[in-house]
Amino acid sequence: MTVIEFSDYLCPACRKAHEVTAKVKEIYRDRIRWVFKDLPLRMHKWADKAAEAAHCAGEQGKFWEYQDIFIWQPRRARPSRLKQYAGELGLQVDQFGECLDSEKYKSAVEGDVDTARRQGSILHRLL
């Protein structure tokens, strides 16, 4: 079975849902395929940049760990510290910074939002 999750890194409701999804992943780890889609909401000023940063961390094998910084420690979420967080995870900060500055994943994040819109999400008004 495949589960597709749409989420915003800075959304308190998404954070609560993430607690549940973490348990589901743990219980069914070998029986499900988990696909994460970015859904930065307009009300969260820099959620789109946080999503891009997670993808840049993913290039170095730390997508989920980078995502966890925002999900589990929301008070640490600061746009000026995206590169610092990469360093804390042991990533090559220069490579991460080049990726982030180039906006390499901007279109991928926007594509996920478009997919959510096409699916007729109840969140459509927030996008």
XYZ file of C-alpha atoms in Angstrom:
127
model
C 0.000 0.000 0.000
C 1.152 3.545 -0.704
C 0.360 6.459 1.582
C 0.740 9.969 0.208
C 1.108 12.662 2.847
C 0.758 16.371 2.055
C 2.157 18.589 4.805
C 3.525 22.007 5.753
C 6.577 22.151 8.021
C 5.311 25.162 9.950
C 1.678 24.130 10.427
C 0.676 23.222 14.010
C -2.122 20.917 12.797
C 0.305 19.174 10.452
C 2.699 18.735 13.361
C -0.020 16.969 15.350
C -0.823 14.754 12.365
C 2.883 13.970 12.047
C 2.789 12.391 15.502
C 0.176 9.949 14.221
C 1.932 9.311 10.910
C 5.168 8.534 12.751
C 3.362 5.781 14.656
C 1.769 4.438 11.475
C 5.175 4.331 9.771
C 6.634 2.469 12.724
C 3.853 -0.113 12.914
C 3.560 -0.776 9.178
C 7.129 0.005 8.090
C 7.545 -3.016 5.817
C 4.009 -3.024 4.469
C 3.595 0.547 3.272
C 5.393 2.914 0.975
C 5.345 6.468 2.342
C 5.414 9.379 -0.107
C 5.786 12.879 1.300
C 4.482 15.858 -0.685
C 5.129 19.462 0.241
C 2.128 21.647 0.936
C 3.446 25.009 2.191
C 0.454 27.132 3.137
C 0.398 30.833 2.229
C -0.112 31.786 5.864
C 3.316 30.357 6.741
C 5.626 32.919 5.246
C 8.687 30.801 4.567
C 7.331 27.237 4.648
C 8.194 26.919 0.967
C 11.870 27.658 1.688
C 11.879 25.120 4.524
C 10.516 22.544 2.077
C 13.239 23.363 -0.450
C 15.839 23.053 2.314
C 14.602 19.577 3.255
C 15.038 18.470 -0.361
C 18.562 19.878 -0.410
C 19.302 17.894 2.755
C 17.860 14.872 0.975
C 20.628 15.113 -1.608
C 22.963 14.154 1.235
C 20.679 11.467 2.641
C 19.166 13.515 5.461
C 15.705 14.501 4.187
C 13.758 13.016 7.100
C 16.248 14.182 9.711
C 16.131 17.725 8.354
C 12.350 17.636 8.253
C 12.306 16.574 11.903
C 13.997 19.834 12.935
C 10.836 21.702 12.025
C 8.307 19.051 12.975
C 9.628 18.141 16.415
C 11.336 21.404 17.390
C 9.133 24.169 15.934
C 10.669 26.892 18.077
C 13.983 26.327 16.302
C 12.416 26.987 12.914
C 14.021 30.180 11.654
C 14.599 31.011 7.980
C 17.964 32.619 8.716
C 19.237 29.332 10.162
C 18.491 26.865 7.372
C 22.197 26.421 6.589
C 23.087 26.179 10.284
C 20.676 23.269 10.694
C 22.410 21.510 7.800
C 25.700 21.818 9.656
C 24.149 20.456 12.835
C 23.125 17.350 10.889
C 26.659 16.880 9.585
C 25.853 17.863 6.015
C 28.319 19.505 3.661
C 27.133 23.059 4.308
C 28.646 24.541 1.152
C 26.915 21.971 -1.044
C 23.671 22.443 0.884
C 23.932 26.226 0.586
C 24.511 26.099 -3.161
C 21.464 23.887 -3.554
C 19.282 26.138 -1.410
C 20.481 29.392 -2.987
C 19.908 28.042 -6.489
C 16.247 27.279 -5.673
C 16.820 23.902 -7.306
C 13.714 22.396 -5.675
C 11.400 25.410 -5.918
C 9.543 24.004 -8.927
C 9.222 20.584 -7.248
C 7.612 22.173 -4.180
C 5.301 24.228 -6.397
C 4.449 21.036 -8.296
C 3.356 19.341 -5.071
C 1.081 22.300 -4.298
C -0.407 22.062 -7.794
C -1.009 18.343 -7.270
C -2.868 19.081 -4.030
C -5.006 21.652 -5.825
C -5.868 19.198 -8.565
C -6.867 16.598 -5.992
C -9.583 18.981 -4.779
C -8.153 19.241 -1.305
C -10.237 20.960 1.347
C -7.133 23.085 1.877
C -7.573 24.540 -1.593
C -8.654 27.883 -0.109
C -5.415 28.080 1.903
C -3.105 27.478 -1.043
